[in-house]
Amino acid sequence: MRLAISIGISPRQSLNSWASLAHELERAGVGRLWLIDSQLAMKDVYAGLLLAAQKTERMELGTGVTNPLTRHPTVTACSIAAVAEVSGGRALLGIGAGDSAVYGIGQRPARVAQVEASLSFFRGVLASGAGEWAGHRYTLPHLSARVPVWLAASQHRMCALAGRLADGVILMGPAEVSHVTRQVGWVLEGLHQSGRQRREIEISLITTVSSKPDRQAALADVRSWASAQARLIADFAELPAGLDGFRNEIQQAKKSYDFSRHLSRHAGHQSAVSDGLTAALAVAGNPAECAFRLRELGATGVDGFIFPLLGGGRLERLKKLSEEVLARL
C-alpha cells in the first residue's frame, strides 16, 4: 500500500523549509502527497507543489483538493501542467466542490453539475491538452504528461460521479465502517452506470490517526480534524449511522467554525466537539486500537488511506504512524 498523506503549508512555515520537509517526507517513505488548497489559512498550493517537485524524485504530488470556483478551470489546468512538467510526470489533480477556500470568501460550494462539468474538462485537457468548458474549446500551451484527476466526495451523488468519471476518489467524512461501506457502494454504482471496470478507479479514504498510550491525549490531538469533519457532515442529507445522537453538537461545530483557522490544532472552534464525537470521526487510541480501526476500515473496499499529517513535529508523527500503527496492518 502506497503511503499517502495530506498536508498544508502553515502560515508560520517558510516556503524554503517546506521544500526541505517535502524532501524529508519522501525519504521517510511517503509515496503520494496531497497539498491542501485553502488560500486564507495556508500558503499557496501550486508554489508548494512546484517546490516539492524540485526537491523530490519519486513522490506523487497533488492538490488535495482544489475546486472549480476560486480559479478559472483553465488556470488550474495550466498550473497543474506546470507541476507535471517540473516533477517529470508525478502530478495529480484533486478537485472537489469547494470547502474552506470557498466558504472563507463568502461563496457556496459548486453544485454537482458544475463539478461534473469541471471533471469532464480536466479529464480531457489533462490527457490531451485540449478540453471543453462552458461551450468553448481551450488548448493548453504545454502538457508534458497526462495528469490523473481525482474527486473528493462524501455524499451519494458526488461518490457516484467519481465512479463515472474520475481516475481516483478521496472519500471524506467519518471514520465509521458502515458509512464508508455505503460510500464505496455509491462509487461502484457510478462505475457500473458508466460501464467502467473496477481497476479504472482508485478509492482512498482520508482519515486522521493519533496513536498515544493516553486515550484522552490522542482524542485531544485529533479534535481539530474532528471539528472540520463535523462541520462537513452538518450539511449531509442524512447523518451516518451512529451519529444521530450528536446532531446538535454537529450543528454547533458548523456554526462556530473559523475558516481562517482551518485544521489548526490551536483553533478555538475545536472545543465544540466532544470526546464521543471525536472518537467517531477520527482514529484515536493506543497503537493496537488504531490498527484495529484501520483494518476494519480497510475491509470496506477502499484501496488505501490518506493520512492528514497534523502540525507539531510532522516527521515524528509520520514515524510513529508508520512504526507503531501501519506496521501492524
XYZ file of C-alpha atoms in Angstrom:
329
model
C 0.000 0.000 0.000
C 1.384 3.388 -1.032
C 1.834 5.713 1.960
C -0.224 8.822 1.184
C -0.523 11.944 3.307
C -2.489 15.181 3.282
C -0.694 18.293 4.451
C -0.942 22.064 4.314
C 1.748 24.739 4.424
C 1.213 26.657 7.642
C 1.424 30.468 7.584
C 4.198 30.076 10.165
C 6.302 27.869 7.890
C 8.663 29.376 5.330
C 8.405 28.059 1.795
C 12.102 27.176 1.891
C 11.590 24.999 4.959
C 8.536 23.462 3.280
C 10.693 22.356 0.352
C 13.100 20.690 2.764
C 10.203 18.999 4.566
C 8.891 17.594 1.274
C 12.319 16.064 0.653
C 12.354 14.517 4.134
C 8.812 13.167 3.721
C 9.869 11.312 0.591
C 12.917 9.929 2.399
C 10.598 8.762 5.184
C 8.589 6.663 2.737
C 5.738 8.897 1.594
C 4.713 7.886 -1.917
C 1.914 10.370 -2.507
C 1.468 13.872 -1.097
C -1.803 15.811 -1.276
C -1.290 19.533 -0.595
C -4.249 21.480 0.787
C -5.620 24.427 -1.212
C -7.030 26.910 1.313
C -5.832 30.400 0.442
C -6.858 32.165 3.680
C -5.499 29.502 6.028
C -2.395 28.152 4.283
C 0.291 29.148 1.795
C -0.193 28.746 -1.940
C -0.772 25.209 -3.138
C 0.937 25.498 -6.532
C 4.021 27.246 -5.181
C 4.223 24.439 -2.631
C 3.824 21.685 -5.219
C 6.449 23.196 -7.519
C 8.949 23.493 -4.677
C 8.214 19.914 -3.628
C 8.665 18.753 -7.227
C 12.151 20.258 -7.305
C 13.167 18.567 -4.045
C 11.739 15.069 -4.664
C 12.218 12.305 -7.221
C 9.517 9.642 -6.771
C 6.672 11.029 -4.666
C 3.413 11.835 -6.472
C 2.212 15.394 -5.868
C -1.395 16.522 -5.943
C -3.804 19.279 -4.999
C -5.697 17.962 -2.009
C -8.070 19.399 -3.056
C -8.816 22.417 -5.223
C -12.196 23.460 -6.651
C -13.726 24.876 -9.866
C -14.690 28.223 -8.313
C -11.717 30.146 -6.906
C -9.749 29.868 -10.186
C -10.952 29.537 -13.757
C -10.501 25.866 -14.753
C -8.034 26.829 -17.486
C -5.857 28.499 -14.834
C -5.977 25.364 -12.690
C -5.151 23.165 -15.685
C -2.169 25.317 -16.667
C -0.890 25.351 -13.076
C -1.042 21.587 -12.558
C 0.501 21.063 -16.016
C 3.497 23.059 -14.769
C 3.744 20.742 -11.750
C 3.621 17.756 -14.111
C 6.478 19.200 -16.159
C 8.738 20.071 -13.231
C 8.055 16.754 -11.456
C 8.597 14.586 -14.506
C 5.008 13.374 -14.668
C 4.244 12.925 -10.961
C 1.345 15.401 -10.732
C -2.232 14.622 -9.671
C -5.207 16.973 -9.735
C -7.562 16.556 -6.804
C -10.755 18.605 -7.013
C -13.951 18.938 -5.015
C -16.978 21.159 -4.710
C -15.071 23.642 -2.550
C -14.800 23.860 1.206
C -12.688 26.252 3.282
C -11.327 28.021 0.185
C -14.886 28.802 -0.915
C -16.700 29.355 2.379
C -13.862 31.619 3.510
C -14.704 34.168 0.794
C -18.441 34.045 1.378
C -19.316 31.736 -1.507
C -21.134 28.412 -1.628
C -19.631 25.155 -2.907
C -20.127 24.249 -6.547
C -23.234 22.298 -7.465
C -22.825 18.687 -8.550
C -23.493 19.677 -12.177
C -20.688 22.269 -12.004
C -18.318 19.721 -10.516
C -19.232 17.231 -13.248
C -18.552 19.813 -15.959
C -15.170 20.664 -14.441
C -14.296 16.987 -14.019
C -15.062 16.351 -17.690
C -12.978 19.364 -18.711
C -9.998 18.370 -16.581
C -10.098 14.739 -17.722
C -9.935 15.949 -21.314
C -7.488 18.819 -21.107
C -5.053 17.000 -18.788
C -4.971 13.944 -21.029
C -4.773 15.510 -24.485
C -4.027 19.188 -23.858
C -7.456 20.341 -25.044
C -10.915 20.371 -23.476
C -14.397 21.896 -23.491
C -15.535 24.352 -20.824
C -18.751 26.400 -20.860
C -19.206 25.982 -24.595
C -15.639 26.913 -25.510
C -12.727 24.719 -26.505
C -9.420 25.518 -24.846
C -5.908 24.269 -25.554
C -3.080 24.334 -23.022
C 0.195 25.933 -24.148
C 2.066 22.832 -22.966
C 1.292 19.435 -21.436
C 4.272 17.152 -20.886
C 2.442 14.241 -19.223
C -1.099 13.086 -18.535
C -2.372 14.215 -15.118
C -4.801 11.821 -13.353
C -7.889 13.561 -11.963
C -9.275 12.682 -8.525
C -12.539 13.786 -6.952
C -13.130 14.399 -3.239
C -16.588 13.090 -2.369
C -18.704 12.356 0.667
C -22.351 12.027 -0.342
C -24.209 9.826 -2.802
C -24.252 11.958 -5.953
C -20.603 13.011 -5.704
C -19.423 9.458 -4.982
C -21.368 8.162 -7.985
C -19.924 10.980 -10.116
C -16.435 9.896 -9.125
C -17.286 6.361 -10.174
C -18.452 7.564 -13.580
C -15.630 9.942 -14.457
C -12.666 10.161 -12.071
C -9.331 8.363 -12.040
C -9.487 8.295 -8.255
C -11.776 9.273 -5.405
C -10.953 10.668 -1.974
C -13.714 9.609 0.411
C -14.447 12.264 3.026
C -16.417 12.006 6.251
C -16.460 9.985 9.461
C -14.179 7.002 10.013
C -17.250 4.824 10.521
C -17.327 1.401 8.856
C -20.967 1.271 7.769
C -20.770 4.766 6.286
C -17.547 4.113 4.370
C -19.055 0.866 3.068
C -22.009 2.862 1.719
C -19.666 5.388 0.106
C -17.723 2.630 -1.661
C -21.033 1.220 -2.876
C -22.011 4.606 -4.294
C -18.695 4.831 -6.163
C -19.208 1.346 -7.608
C -22.750 2.320 -8.600
C -21.377 5.150 -10.744
C -18.669 2.878 -12.100
C -21.224 0.335 -13.281
C -23.506 3.029 -14.726
C -20.683 4.178 -16.980
C -19.588 0.685 -17.970
C -16.156 1.150 -16.429
C -14.157 -1.569 -14.685
C -13.137 -1.541 -11.012
C -9.476 -1.286 -11.990
C -10.179 2.084 -13.642
C -10.591 3.935 -10.341
C -8.581 4.087 -7.120
C -10.564 4.572 -3.911
C -8.821 6.226 -0.953
C -10.282 7.089 2.441
C -8.912 10.161 4.173
C -8.756 9.754 7.940
C -6.503 11.148 10.603
C -4.816 8.944 13.191
C -3.393 9.718 16.617
C -1.675 6.882 18.443
C -0.909 7.578 22.096
C -0.932 5.471 25.292
C -3.273 8.035 26.867
C -6.623 7.931 25.054
C -7.568 11.447 26.189
C -4.341 12.825 24.770
C -4.990 11.007 21.489
C -8.501 12.449 21.253
C -7.253 15.959 22.020
C -4.652 15.574 19.283
C -7.235 14.925 16.540
C -10.010 17.192 17.805
C -9.259 19.904 15.226
C -9.673 17.371 12.426
C -12.883 16.085 14.017
C -14.303 19.612 14.203
C -13.680 20.055 10.465
C -15.376 16.736 9.720
C -18.329 17.617 11.969
C -18.804 20.858 10.056
C -18.659 18.933 6.784
C -21.316 16.375 7.716
C -23.620 19.049 9.168
C -24.913 19.532 5.619
C -25.423 15.830 4.876
C -28.945 14.976 3.767
C -28.769 12.011 6.145
C -26.372 11.589 9.058
C -24.288 8.398 9.071
C -25.405 5.601 11.358
C -24.410 6.140 14.957
C -24.100 9.925 14.710
C -27.733 10.925 15.098
C -27.250 11.490 18.825
C -24.616 14.111 18.012
C -26.892 16.147 15.725
C -26.936 19.302 17.896
C -23.204 19.108 18.502
C -22.536 18.763 14.775
C -24.622 21.845 14.027
C -22.749 23.794 16.706
C -19.434 22.745 15.152
C -20.616 24.193 11.845
C -21.827 27.423 13.449
C -18.600 28.084 15.365
C -16.086 27.103 12.657
C -13.421 29.694 11.800
C -12.198 29.062 8.239
C -9.084 31.179 8.758
C -8.030 28.549 11.333
C -8.921 25.571 9.134
C -7.381 22.369 10.576
C -5.299 24.343 13.062
C -4.595 22.419 16.259
C -4.861 25.749 18.109
C -8.283 26.765 16.760
C -10.866 27.652 19.377
C -13.715 26.087 17.383
C -12.480 22.566 18.131
C -13.944 22.856 21.645
C -17.391 22.376 20.071
C -16.608 18.689 19.520
C -16.890 16.200 22.405
C -14.731 13.146 23.044
C -17.538 10.897 21.841
C -17.935 12.644 18.508
C -14.169 12.938 18.050
C -13.800 9.179 18.550
C -16.443 8.549 15.886
C -14.940 10.909 13.323
C -11.233 10.094 13.663
C -8.978 7.177 14.610
C -7.508 7.715 18.069
C -6.203 5.454 20.812
C -3.236 3.239 21.532
C -1.368 1.635 18.589
C -3.312 -1.629 18.732
C -6.661 0.188 18.835
C -5.710 2.398 15.884
C -4.518 -0.578 13.833
C -7.770 -2.426 14.590
C -9.854 0.539 13.390
C -7.807 0.830 10.199
C -8.159 -2.894 9.487
C -11.931 -2.554 9.838
C -11.994 0.471 7.543
C -9.687 -1.239 5.063
C -12.165 -4.111 4.737
C -14.860 -1.772 3.358
C -13.472 -1.978 -0.176
C -11.140 1.017 -0.193
C -7.766 0.630 -1.887
C -5.872 2.672 0.670
C -5.787 5.593 3.064
C -4.718 9.211 3.036
C -3.436 10.321 6.424
C -3.607 14.034 7.276
C -0.287 14.978 8.846
C -1.205 17.489 11.529
C 1.158 20.187 12.753
C 3.654 19.799 15.555
C 6.613 17.540 14.712
C 5.318 16.199 11.422
C 8.230 13.874 10.703
C 7.982 12.407 14.190
C 4.235 11.951 13.717
C 4.864 10.125 10.460
C 7.484 7.903 12.092
C 5.098 6.955 14.909
C 2.272 6.268 12.465
C 4.466 4.042 10.302
C 6.228 2.139 13.064
C 3.512 1.880 15.707
C 0.328 1.546 13.654
C 0.859 0.773 9.971
C 3.434 -1.906 10.753
C 0.628 -3.847 12.487
C -1.588 -3.948 9.386
